JSON list of C-alpha atoms in Angstrom, two decimals:
[
{"chain": "N", "resi": 87, "resn": "UNK", "atom": "CA", "xyz": [-0.77, -16.33, -4.25]},
{"chain": "N", "resi": 88, "resn": "UNK", "atom": "CA", "xyz": [-1.93, -15.34, -7.49]},
{"chain": "N", "resi": 89, "resn": "UNK", "atom": "CA", "xyz": [0.25, -15.57, -10.04]},
{"chain": "N", "resi": 90, "resn": "UNK", "atom": "CA", "xyz": [0.60, -11.99, -11.04]},
{"chain": "N", "resi": 91, "resn": "UNK", "atom": "CA", "xyz": [1.31, -9.47, -8.64]},
{"chain": "N", "resi": 92, "resn": "UNK", "atom": "CA", "xyz": [-1.65, -6.98, -7.98]},
{"chain": "N", "resi": 93, "resn": "UNK", "atom": "CA", "xyz": [-1.06, -3.29, -8.32]},
{"chain": "N", "resi": 94, "resn": "UNK", "atom": "CA", "xyz": [-4.25, -1.36, -6.37]},
{"chain": "N", "resi": 95, "resn": "UNK", "atom": "CA", "xyz": [-4.62, 1.99, -6.01]},
{"chain": "N", "resi": 96, "resn": "UNK", "atom": "CA", "xyz": [-7.77, 3.72, -3.24]},
{"chain": "N", "resi": 97, "resn": "UNK", "atom": "CA", "xyz": [-8.37, 7.36, -4.60]},
{"chain": "N", "resi": 98, "resn": "UNK", "atom": "CA", "xyz": [-10.60, 9.48, -1.85]},
{"chain": "N", "resi": 99, "resn": "UNK", "atom": "CA", "xyz": [-10.79, 13.10, -0.82]},
{"chain": "N", "resi": 100, "resn": "UNK", "atom": "CA", "xyz": [-9.59, 14.18, 2.81]},
{"chain": "N", "resi": 101, "resn": "UNK", "atom": "CA", "xyz": [-11.96, 12.47, 5.15]},
{"chain": "N", "resi": 102, "resn": "UNK", "atom": "CA", "xyz": [-13.52, 9.96, 3.11]},
{"chain": "N", "resi": 103, "resn": "UNK", "atom": "CA", "xyz": [-12.36, 6.57, 5.09]},
{"chain": "N", "resi": 104, "resn": "UNK", "atom": "CA", "xyz": [-9.77, 6.20, 2.28]},
{"chain": "N", "resi": 105, "resn": "UNK", "atom": "CA", "xyz": [-6.99, 4.65, 5.25]},
{"chain": "N", "resi": 106, "resn": "UNK", "atom": "CA", "xyz": [-9.96, 2.44, 6.76]},
{"chain": "N", "resi": 107, "resn": "UNK", "atom": "CA", "xyz": [-10.59, 1.20, 3.33]},
{"chain": "N", "resi": 108, "resn": "UNK", "atom": "CA", "xyz": [-7.23, 0.35, 2.94]},
{"chain": "N", "resi": 109, "resn": "UNK", "atom": "CA", "xyz": [-6.42, -1.12, 6.25]},
{"chain": "N", "resi": 110, "resn": "UNK", "atom": "CA", "xyz": [-9.20, -3.24, 5.74]},
{"chain": "N", "resi": 111, "resn": "UNK", "atom": "CA", "xyz": [-8.13, -4.49, 1.88]},
{"chain": "N", "resi": 112, "resn": "UNK", "atom": "CA", "xyz": [-4.40, -5.25, 3.38]},
{"chain": "N", "resi": 113, "resn": "UNK", "atom": "CA", "xyz": [-5.92, -7.48, 6.55]},
{"chain": "N", "resi": 114, "resn": "UNK", "atom": "CA", "xyz": [-8.20, -8.90, 4.11]},
{"chain": "N", "resi": 115, "resn": "UNK", "atom": "CA", "xyz": [-5.89, -9.56, 1.32]},
{"chain": "N", "resi": 116, "resn": "UNK", "atom": "CA", "xyz": [-2.39, -9.21, 2.84]},
{"chain": "N", "resi": 117, "resn": "UNK", "atom": "CA", "xyz": [-1.28, -6.27, 0.41]},
{"chain": "N", "resi": 118, "resn": "UNK", "atom": "CA", "xyz": [1.08, -4.13, 1.55]},
{"chain": "N", "resi": 119, "resn": "UNK", "atom": "CA", "xyz": [-0.73, -0.84, 2.30]},
{"chain": "N", "resi": 120, "resn": "UNK", "atom": "CA", "xyz": [1.67, 1.88, 1.52]},
{"chain": "N", "resi": 121, "resn": "UNK", "atom": "CA", "xyz": [0.34, 5.44, 2.47]},
{"chain": "N", "resi": 122, "resn": "UNK", "atom": "CA", "xyz": [2.22, 8.29, 1.31]},
{"chain": "N", "resi": 123, "resn": "UNK", "atom": "CA", "xyz": [1.33, 10.39, 4.62]},
{"chain": "N", "resi": 124, "resn": "UNK", "atom": "CA", "xyz": [3.14, 7.62, 6.52]},
{"chain": "N", "resi": 125, "resn": "UNK", "atom": "CA", "xyz": [6.03, 7.35, 4.47]},
{"chain": "N", "resi": 126, "resn": "UNK", "atom": "CA", "xyz": [6.74, 11.24, 4.55]},
{"chain": "N", "resi": 127, "resn": "UNK", "atom": "CA", "xyz": [6.25, 11.00, 7.97]},
{"chain": "N", "resi": 128, "resn": "UNK", "atom": "CA", "xyz": [9.24, 8.37, 8.45]},
{"chain": "N", "resi": 129, "resn": "UNK", "atom": "CA", "xyz": [11.42, 10.59, 6.01]},
{"chain": "N", "resi": 130, "resn": "UNK", "atom": "CA", "xyz": [10.79, 13.62, 8.32]},
{"chain": "N", "resi": 131, "resn": "UNK", "atom": "CA", "xyz": [11.80, 11.34, 11.65]},
{"chain": "N", "resi": 132, "resn": "UNK", "atom": "CA", "xyz": [15.00, 9.95, 9.94]},
{"chain": "N", "resi": 133, "resn": "UNK", "atom": "CA", "xyz": [16.18, 13.22, 8.41]},
{"chain": "N", "resi": 134, "resn": "UNK", "atom": "CA", "xyz": [16.63, 12.34, 5.07]},
{"chain": "N", "resi": 135, "resn": "UNK", "atom": "CA", "xyz": [17.18, 14.76, 2.07]},
{"chain": "N", "resi": 136, "resn": "UNK", "atom": "CA", "xyz": [13.33, 14.43, 1.09]},
{"chain": "N", "resi": 137, "resn": "UNK", "atom": "CA", "xyz": [12.23, 14.26, 4.43]},
{"chain": "N", "resi": 138, "resn": "UNK", "atom": "CA", "xyz": [14.11, 17.87, 5.48]},
{"chain": "N", "resi": 139, "resn": "UNK", "atom": "CA", "xyz": [12.66, 19.25, 2.20]},
{"chain": "N", "resi": 140, "resn": "UNK", "atom": "CA", "xyz": [9.18, 18.04, 2.68]},
{"chain": "N", "resi": 141, "resn": "UNK", "atom": "CA", "xyz": [9.53, 19.36, 6.50]},
{"chain": "N", "resi": 142, "resn": "UNK", "atom": "CA", "xyz": [10.20, 22.80, 5.57]},
{"chain": "N", "resi": 143, "resn": "UNK", "atom": "CA", "xyz": [7.01, 22.60, 3.34]},
{"chain": "N", "resi": 144, "resn": "UNK", "atom": "CA", "xyz": [4.72, 21.63, 5.60]},
{"chain": "N", "resi": 145, "resn": "UNK", "atom": "CA", "xyz": [6.29, 24.06, 8.76]},
{"chain": "N", "resi": 146, "resn": "UNK", "atom": "CA", "xyz": [4.80, 26.78, 6.33]},
{"chain": "N", "resi": 147, "resn": "UNK", "atom": "CA", "xyz": [1.59, 25.18, 5.84]},
{"chain": "N", "resi": 148, "resn": "UNK", "atom": "CA", "xyz": [2.27, 24.42, 2.20]},
{"chain": "N", "resi": 149, "resn": "UNK", "atom": "CA", "xyz": [1.71, 21.06, 0.37]},
{"chain": "N", "resi": 150, "resn": "UNK", "atom": "CA", "xyz": [4.56, 19.03, -0.27]},
{"chain": "N", "resi": 151, "resn": "UNK", "atom": "CA", "xyz": [5.27, 19.82, -4.31]},
{"chain": "N", "resi": 152, "resn": "UNK", "atom": "CA", "xyz": [4.90, 16.98, -6.68]},
{"chain": "N", "resi": 153, "resn": "UNK", "atom": "CA", "xyz": [8.39, 16.03, -7.07]},
{"chain": "N", "resi": 154, "resn": "UNK", "atom": "CA", "xyz": [9.10, 15.74, -3.58]},
{"chain": "N", "resi": 155, "resn": "UNK", "atom": "CA", "xyz": [5.87, 12.89, -2.65]},
{"chain": "N", "resi": 156, "resn": "UNK", "atom": "CA", "xyz": [7.07, 11.37, -6.19]},
{"chain": "N", "resi": 157, "resn": "UNK", "atom": "CA", "xyz": [10.38, 10.74, -5.35]},
{"chain": "N", "resi": 158, "resn": "UNK", "atom": "CA", "xyz": [9.81, 9.24, -1.42]},
{"chain": "N", "resi": 159, "resn": "UNK", "atom": "CA", "xyz": [7.01, 7.04, -3.62]},
{"chain": "N", "resi": 160, "resn": "UNK", "atom": "CA", "xyz": [9.33, 5.96, -5.97]},
{"chain": "N", "resi": 161, "resn": "UNK", "atom": "CA", "xyz": [12.35, 5.04, -3.45]},
{"chain": "N", "resi": 162, "resn": "UNK", "atom": "CA", "xyz": [9.39, 3.20, -1.43]},
{"chain": "N", "resi": 163, "resn": "UNK", "atom": "CA", "xyz": [8.05, 1.15, -4.11]},
{"chain": "N", "resi": 164, "resn": "UNK", "atom": "CA", "xyz": [11.56, -0.01, -5.37]},
{"chain": "N", "resi": 165, "resn": "UNK", "atom": "CA", "xyz": [11.52, -2.06, -1.95]},
{"chain": "N", "resi": 166, "resn": "UNK", "atom": "CA", "xyz": [8.28, -3.84, -2.71]},
{"chain": "N", "resi": 167, "resn": "UNK", "atom": "CA", "xyz": [8.44, -5.20, -6.26]},
{"chain": "N", "resi": 168, "resn": "UNK", "atom": "CA", "xyz": [8.11, -8.62, -5.13]},
{"chain": "N", "resi": 169, "resn": "UNK", "atom": "CA", "xyz": [5.02, -8.12, -3.31]},
{"chain": "N", "resi": 170, "resn": "UNK", "atom": "CA", "xyz": [1.16, -7.08, -3.88]},
{"chain": "N", "resi": 171, "resn": "UNK", "atom": "CA", "xyz": [0.73, -3.62, -2.78]},
{"chain": "N", "resi": 172, "resn": "UNK", "atom": "CA", "xyz": [-1.85, -0.86, -2.43]},
{"chain": "N", "resi": 173, "resn": "UNK", "atom": "CA", "xyz": [-1.20, 2.85, -2.51]},
{"chain": "N", "resi": 174, "resn": "UNK", "atom": "CA", "xyz": [-2.90, 5.28, -0.17]},
{"chain": "N", "resi": 175, "resn": "UNK", "atom": "CA", "xyz": [-2.55, 9.09, -0.60]},
{"chain": "N", "resi": 176, "resn": "UNK", "atom": "CA", "xyz": [-0.69, 8.47, -4.17]},
{"chain": "N", "resi": 177, "resn": "UNK", "atom": "CA", "xyz": [-1.18, 9.54, -6.76]},
{"chain": "N", "resi": 178, "resn": "UNK", "atom": "CA", "xyz": [-3.25, 12.66, -6.21]},
{"chain": "N", "resi": 179, "resn": "UNK", "atom": "CA", "xyz": [-2.03, 14.41, -9.43]},
{"chain": "N", "resi": 180, "resn": "UNK", "atom": "CA", "xyz": [-1.67, 13.99, -12.94]},
{"chain": "N", "resi": 181, "resn": "UNK", "atom": "CA", "xyz": [2.28, 14.20, -12.46]},
{"chain": "N", "resi": 182, "resn": "UNK", "atom": "CA", "xyz": [2.27, 11.75, -9.93]},
{"chain": "N", "resi": 183, "resn": "UNK", "atom": "CA", "xyz": [-0.12, 9.43, -11.94]},
{"chain": "N", "resi": 184, "resn": "UNK", "atom": "CA", "xyz": [2.29, 9.56, -14.92]},
{"chain": "N", "resi": 185, "resn": "UNK", "atom": "CA", "xyz": [5.37, 8.77, -12.69]},
{"chain": "N", "resi": 186, "resn": "UNK", "atom": "CA", "xyz": [3.96, 5.65, -11.26]},
{"chain": "N", "resi": 187, "resn": "UNK", "atom": "CA", "xyz": [3.11, 4.66, -14.88]},
{"chain": "N", "resi": 188, "resn": "UNK", "atom": "CA", "xyz": [6.43, 4.51, -15.74]},
{"chain": "N", "resi": 189, "resn": "UNK", "atom": "CA", "xyz": [7.62, 2.04, -13.36]},
{"chain": "N", "resi": 190, "resn": "UNK", "atom": "CA", "xyz": [4.05, -0.26, -13.50]},
{"chain": "N", "resi": 191, "resn": "UNK", "atom": "CA", "xyz": [1.03, -0.63, -14.72]},
{"chain": "N", "resi": 192, "resn": "UNK", "atom": "CA", "xyz": [-2.26, -0.73, -12.38]},
{"chain": "N", "resi": 193, "resn": "UNK", "atom": "CA", "xyz": [-4.81, -3.55, -12.25]},
{"chain": "N", "resi": 194, "resn": "UNK", "atom": "CA", "xyz": [-7.21, -1.92, -9.87]},
{"chain": "N", "resi": 195, "resn": "UNK", "atom": "CA", "xyz": [-8.17, 1.69, -8.97]},
{"chain": "N", "resi": 196, "resn": "UNK", "atom": "CA", "xyz": [-10.66, 2.29, -6.02]},
{"chain": "N", "resi": 197, "resn": "UNK", "atom": "CA", "xyz": [-12.11, 5.66, -5.93]},
{"chain": "N", "resi": 198, "resn": "UNK", "atom": "CA", "xyz": [-14.41, 6.72, -3.42]},
{"chain": "N", "resi": 199, "resn": "UNK", "atom": "CA", "xyz": [-17.01, 8.91, -3.42]},
{"chain": "N", "resi": 200, "resn": "UNK", "atom": "CA", "xyz": [-18.39, 10.81, -0.34]},
{"chain": "N", "resi": 201, "resn": "UNK", "atom": "CA", "xyz": [-20.86, 13.52, -0.06]},
{"chain": "N", "resi": 202, "resn": "UNK", "atom": "CA", "xyz": [-19.68, 17.05, 0.42]},
{"chain": "N", "resi": 203, "resn": "UNK", "atom": "CA", "xyz": [-21.68, 17.25, 3.68]},
{"chain": "N", "resi": 204, "resn": "UNK", "atom": "CA", "xyz": [-20.48, 13.98, 4.89]},
{"chain": "N", "resi": 205, "resn": "UNK", "atom": "CA", "xyz": [-16.86, 15.06, 4.42]},
{"chain": "N", "resi": 206, "resn": "UNK", "atom": "CA", "xyz": [-17.43, 18.58, 5.95]},
{"chain": "N", "resi": 207, "resn": "UNK", "atom": "CA", "xyz": [-18.87, 16.71, 9.30]},
{"chain": "N", "resi": 208, "resn": "UNK", "atom": "CA", "xyz": [-16.00, 14.22, 9.08]},
{"chain": "N", "resi": 209, "resn": "UNK", "atom": "CA", "xyz": [-13.13, 16.29, 8.92]},
{"chain": "N", "resi": 210, "resn": "UNK", "atom": "CA", "xyz": [-14.07, 19.18, 11.30]},
{"chain": "N", "resi": 211, "resn": "UNK", "atom": "CA", "xyz": [-14.33, 16.33, 13.94]},
{"chain": "N", "resi": 212, "resn": "UNK", "atom": "CA", "xyz": [-11.35, 15.23, 13.16]},
{"chain": "N", "resi": 213, "resn": "UNK", "atom": "CA", "xyz": [-8.15, 15.41, 15.33]},
{"chain": "N", "resi": 214, "resn": "UNK", "atom": "CA", "xyz": [-4.61, 13.48, 14.93]},
{"chain": "N", "resi": 215, "resn": "UNK", "atom": "CA", "xyz": [-1.69, 12.40, 17.03]},
{"chain": "N", "resi": 216, "resn": "UNK", "atom": "CA", "xyz": [1.09, 14.53, 14.99]},
{"chain": "N", "resi": 217, "resn": "UNK", "atom": "CA", "xyz": [4.04, 11.95, 15.47]},
{"chain": "N", "resi": 218, "resn": "UNK", "atom": "CA", "xyz": [2.15, 8.72, 14.61]},
{"chain": "N", "resi": 219, "resn": "UNK", "atom": "CA", "xyz": [-0.54, 9.92, 12.03]},
{"chain": "N", "resi": 220, "resn": "UNK", "atom": "CA", "xyz": [-3.38, 8.45, 14.11]},
{"chain": "N", "resi": 221, "resn": "UNK", "atom": "CA", "xyz": [-6.54, 9.74, 14.16]},
{"chain": "N", "resi": 222, "resn": "UNK", "atom": "CA", "xyz": [-9.47, 10.40, 15.66]},
{"chain": "N", "resi": 223, "resn": "UNK", "atom": "CA", "xyz": [-13.04, 11.22, 15.11]},
{"chain": "N", "resi": 224, "resn": "UNK", "atom": "CA", "xyz": [-15.01, 12.81, 17.90]},
{"chain": "N", "resi": 225, "resn": "UNK", "atom": "CA", "xyz": [-18.44, 11.97, 16.86]},
{"chain": "N", "resi": 226, "resn": "UNK", "atom": "CA", "xyz": [-17.95, 7.90, 16.29]},
{"chain": "N", "resi": 227, "resn": "UNK", "atom": "CA", "xyz": [-14.02, 7.14, 16.96]},
{"chain": "N", "resi": 228, "resn": "UNK", "atom": "CA", "xyz": [-12.81, 9.21, 19.90]},
{"chain": "N", "resi": 229, "resn": "UNK", "atom": "CA", "xyz": [-10.03, 9.28, 22.16]},
{"chain": "N", "resi": 230, "resn": "UNK", "atom": "CA", "xyz": [-10.45, 7.47, 25.40]},
{"chain": "N", "resi": 231, "resn": "UNK", "atom": "CA", "xyz": [-9.64, 10.58, 27.18]},
{"chain": "N", "resi": 232, "resn": "UNK", "atom": "CA", "xyz": [-10.18, 13.58, 25.44]},
{"chain": "N", "resi": 233, "resn": "UNK", "atom": "CA", "xyz": [-7.63, 15.62, 23.75]},
{"chain": "N", "resi": 234, "resn": "UNK", "atom": "CA", "xyz": [-5.14, 12.70, 24.43]},
{"chain": "N", "resi": 235, "resn": "UNK", "atom": "CA", "xyz": [-3.71, 9.91, 22.02]},
{"chain": "N", "resi": 236, "resn": "UNK", "atom": "CA", "xyz": [-4.51, 6.00, 23.44]},
{"chain": "N", "resi": 237, "resn": "UNK", "atom": "CA", "xyz": [-1.23, 4.94, 23.05]},
{"chain": "N", "resi": 238, "resn": "UNK", "atom": "CA", "xyz": [1.08, 7.53, 24.04]},
{"chain": "N", "resi": 239, "resn": "UNK", "atom": "CA", "xyz": [-0.52, 9.85, 25.99]},
{"chain": "N", "resi": 240, "resn": "UNK", "atom": "CA", "xyz": [0.90, 12.71, 24.26]},
{"chain": "N", "resi": 241, "resn": "UNK", "atom": "CA", "xyz": [-1.97, 15.49, 23.23]},
{"chain": "N", "resi": 242, "resn": "UNK", "atom": "CA", "xyz": [-3.60, 15.56, 20.04]},
{"chain": "N", "resi": 243, "resn": "UNK", "atom": "CA", "xyz": [-4.13, 18.61, 17.37]},
{"chain": "N", "resi": 244, "resn": "UNK", "atom": "CA", "xyz": [-6.97, 19.98, 14.79]},
{"chain": "N", "resi": 245, "resn": "UNK", "atom": "CA", "xyz": [-4.74, 20.33, 12.06]},
{"chain": "N", "resi": 246, "resn": "UNK", "atom": "CA", "xyz": [-5.33, 23.90, 10.66]},
{"chain": "N", "resi": 247, "resn": "UNK", "atom": "CA", "xyz": [-6.80, 22.66, 7.32]},
{"chain": "N", "resi": 248, "resn": "UNK", "atom": "CA", "xyz": [-9.73, 20.26, 9.07]},
{"chain": "N", "resi": 249, "resn": "UNK", "atom": "CA", "xyz": [-10.96, 23.66, 10.64]},
{"chain": "N", "resi": 250, "resn": "UNK", "atom": "CA", "xyz": [-14.44, 24.17, 9.70]},
{"chain": "N", "resi": 251, "resn": "UNK", "atom": "CA", "xyz": [-13.79, 27.18, 7.66]},
{"chain": "N", "resi": 252, "resn": "UNK", "atom": "CA", "xyz": [-10.59, 25.64, 5.60]},
{"chain": "N", "resi": 253, "resn": "UNK", "atom": "CA", "xyz": [-12.52, 22.41, 4.62]},
{"chain": "N", "resi": 254, "resn": "UNK", "atom": "CA", "xyz": [-14.48, 23.66, 1.53]},
{"chain": "N", "resi": 255, "resn": "UNK", "atom": "CA", "xyz": [-11.18, 24.70, -0.28]},
{"chain": "N", "resi": 256, "resn": "UNK", "atom": "CA", "xyz": [-9.14, 21.93, 1.42]},
{"chain": "N", "resi": 257, "resn": "UNK", "atom": "CA", "xyz": [-11.73, 19.77, -0.75]},
{"chain": "N", "resi": 258, "resn": "UNK", "atom": "CA", "xyz": [-12.04, 21.88, -3.66]},
{"chain": "N", "resi": 259, "resn": "UNK", "atom": "CA", "xyz": [-8.59, 21.54, -4.17]},
{"chain": "N", "resi": 260, "resn": "UNK", "atom": "CA", "xyz": [-8.34, 17.72, -4.34]},
{"chain": "N", "resi": 261, "resn": "UNK", "atom": "CA", "xyz": [-11.37, 17.78, -6.68]},
{"chain": "N", "resi": 262, "resn": "UNK", "atom": "CA", "xyz": [-9.39, 19.95, -8.95]},
{"chain": "N", "resi": 263, "resn": "UNK", "atom": "CA", "xyz": [-6.13, 17.80, -8.87]},
{"chain": "N", "resi": 264, "resn": "UNK", "atom": "CA", "xyz": [-8.08, 14.67, -8.93]},
{"chain": "N", "resi": 265, "resn": "UNK", "atom": "CA", "xyz": [-10.39, 15.07, -11.77]},
{"chain": "N", "resi": 266, "resn": "UNK", "atom": "CA", "xyz": [-7.68, 14.38, -14.41]},
{"chain": "N", "resi": 267, "resn": "UNK", "atom": "CA", "xyz": [-6.40, 11.46, -12.34]},
{"chain": "N", "resi": 268, "resn": "UNK", "atom": "CA", "xyz": [-9.83, 9.80, -12.11]},
{"chain": "N", "resi": 269, "resn": "UNK", "atom": "CA", "xyz": [-10.64, 10.29, -15.98]},
{"chain": "N", "resi": 270, "resn": "UNK", "atom": "CA", "xyz": [-6.82, 8.47, -16.69]},
{"chain": "N", "resi": 271, "resn": "UNK", "atom": "CA", "xyz": [-8.09, 5.10, -15.08]},
{"chain": "N", "resi": 272, "resn": "UNK", "atom": "CA", "xyz": [-11.38, 5.38, -16.34]},
{"chain": "N", "resi": 273, "resn": "UNK", "atom": "CA", "xyz": [-10.54, 5.60, -19.88]},
{"chain": "N", "resi": 274, "resn": "UNK", "atom": "CA", "xyz": [-8.24, 2.25, -19.00]},
{"chain": "N", "resi": 275, "resn": "UNK", "atom": "CA", "xyz": [-10.84, 0.57, -17.35]},
{"chain": "N", "resi": 276, "resn": "UNK", "atom": "CA", "xyz": [-9.50, 0.16, -14.01]},
{"chain": "N", "resi": 277, "resn": "UNK", "atom": "CA", "xyz": [-11.45, 2.33, -12.59]},
{"chain": "N", "resi": 278, "resn": "UNK", "atom": "CA", "xyz": [-14.38, 1.08, -9.63]},
{"chain": "N", "resi": 279, "resn": "UNK", "atom": "CA", "xyz": [-16.29, 3.85, -8.23]},
{"chain": "N", "resi": 280, "resn": "UNK", "atom": "CA", "xyz": [-17.97, 3.41, -4.59]},
{"chain": "N", "resi": 281, "resn": "UNK", "atom": "CA", "xyz": [-20.54, 5.84, -3.37]},
{"chain": "N", "resi": 282, "resn": "UNK", "atom": "CA", "xyz": [-22.04, 6.19, 0.21]},
{"chain": "N", "resi": 283, "resn": "UNK", "atom": "CA", "xyz": [-22.01, 7.99, 3.77]},
{"chain": "N", "resi": 284, "resn": "UNK", "atom": "CA", "xyz": [-20.94, 5.07, 5.64]},
{"chain": "N", "resi": 285, "resn": "UNK", "atom": "CA", "xyz": [-17.23, 3.02, 5.19]},
{"chain": "N", "resi": 286, "resn": "UNK", "atom": "CA", "xyz": [-19.08, 0.29, 6.77]},
{"chain": "N", "resi": 287, "resn": "UNK", "atom": "CA", "xyz": [-21.94, -0.04, 3.90]},
{"chain": "N", "resi": 288, "resn": "UNK", "atom": "CA", "xyz": [-19.31, 0.55, 1.35]},
{"chain": "N", "resi": 289, "resn": "UNK", "atom": "CA", "xyz": [-16.73, -1.99, 2.54]},
{"chain": "N", "resi": 290, "resn": "UNK", "atom": "CA", "xyz": [-18.82, -5.33, 0.98]},
{"chain": "N", "resi": 291, "resn": "UNK", "atom": "CA", "xyz": [-18.82, -3.83, -2.15]},
{"chain": "N", "resi": 292, "resn": "UNK", "atom": "CA", "xyz": [-15.06, -3.02, -2.07]},
{"chain": "N", "resi": 293, "resn": "UNK", "atom": "CA", "xyz": [-14.42, -6.71, -0.63]},
{"chain": "N", "resi": 294, "resn": "UNK", "atom": "CA", "xyz": [-16.15, -8.72, -3.79]},
{"chain": "N", "resi": 295, "resn": "UNK", "atom": "CA", "xyz": [-14.34, -6.67, -6.16]},
{"chain": "N", "resi": 296, "resn": "UNK", "atom": "CA", "xyz": [-11.21, -6.97, -4.71]},
{"chain": "N", "resi": 297, "resn": "UNK", "atom": "CA", "xyz": [-11.83, -10.60, -4.31]},
{"chain": "N", "resi": 298, "resn": "UNK", "atom": "CA", "xyz": [-12.17, -10.92, -7.94]},
{"chain": "N", "resi": 299, "resn": "UNK", "atom": "CA", "xyz": [-8.73, -9.95, -8.67]},
{"chain": "N", "resi": 300, "resn": "UNK", "atom": "CA", "xyz": [-7.09, -11.83, -5.65]},
{"chain": "N", "resi": 301, "resn": "UNK", "atom": "CA", "xyz": [-8.20, -14.82, -3.49]},
{"chain": "N", "resi": 302, "resn": "UNK", "atom": "CA", "xyz": [-8.75, -13.32, 0.50]},
{"chain": "N", "resi": 303, "resn": "UNK", "atom": "CA", "xyz": [-6.50, -14.37, 3.20]},
{"chain": "N", "resi": 304, "resn": "UNK", "atom": "CA", "xyz": [-9.68, -16.42, 5.11]},
{"chain": "N", "resi": 305, "resn": "UNK", "atom": "CA", "xyz": [-12.39, -17.77, 3.01]},
{"chain": "N", "resi": 306, "resn": "UNK", "atom": "CA", "xyz": [-15.05, -15.66, 4.85]},
{"chain": "N", "resi": 307, "resn": "UNK", "atom": "CA", "xyz": [-17.61, -13.43, 4.38]},
{"chain": "N", "resi": 308, "resn": "UNK", "atom": "CA", "xyz": [-17.02, -9.34, 4.38]},
{"chain": "N", "resi": 309, "resn": "UNK", "atom": "CA", "xyz": [-17.85, -7.73, 7.65]}
]
């Protein structure tokens, strides 16, 4: 185990394959994969104070505000102080990045740059299982039965903001909020950007980068 605990973040727009990359890093290097979406769903399910607040925004089709997400993530990070971790979906804004600064210093920020057309196609083909957050892509990761979650047998939904007409606005909104975050980490020399249209082709480069910071669990080539 590295003597210093690794603090890493994966940044990327919706549909960039961020969740997949985080999952692979977590499995290959033994990092805790901390997803803001996962923690939000947990708080909503537990009907905690921030969960109830977050649900009110989501039910109205609004983005959960910075202070609510930040509150959720700070609570979770406090529990993980003795572990290597990898953040997914946080920080998305400069305000969130500044809050994170107050509790830790990041060692590694991975930014996924995926062409707009690729993101648009991926998101338009994306369906989710609301309770678990499981994501399916009708082109390259479809469910066994059309419209049905593989594990629970419950129906899948297409989120309003994954519908083709909403995707462009959603991606623009992400880009505007993420730009200052990316600039901040770039200025600190911790940002590493990867471009491409296929997660499988980007992954070996990400694997090599993370290997330079922390040894993999099993000594094997990235696949």
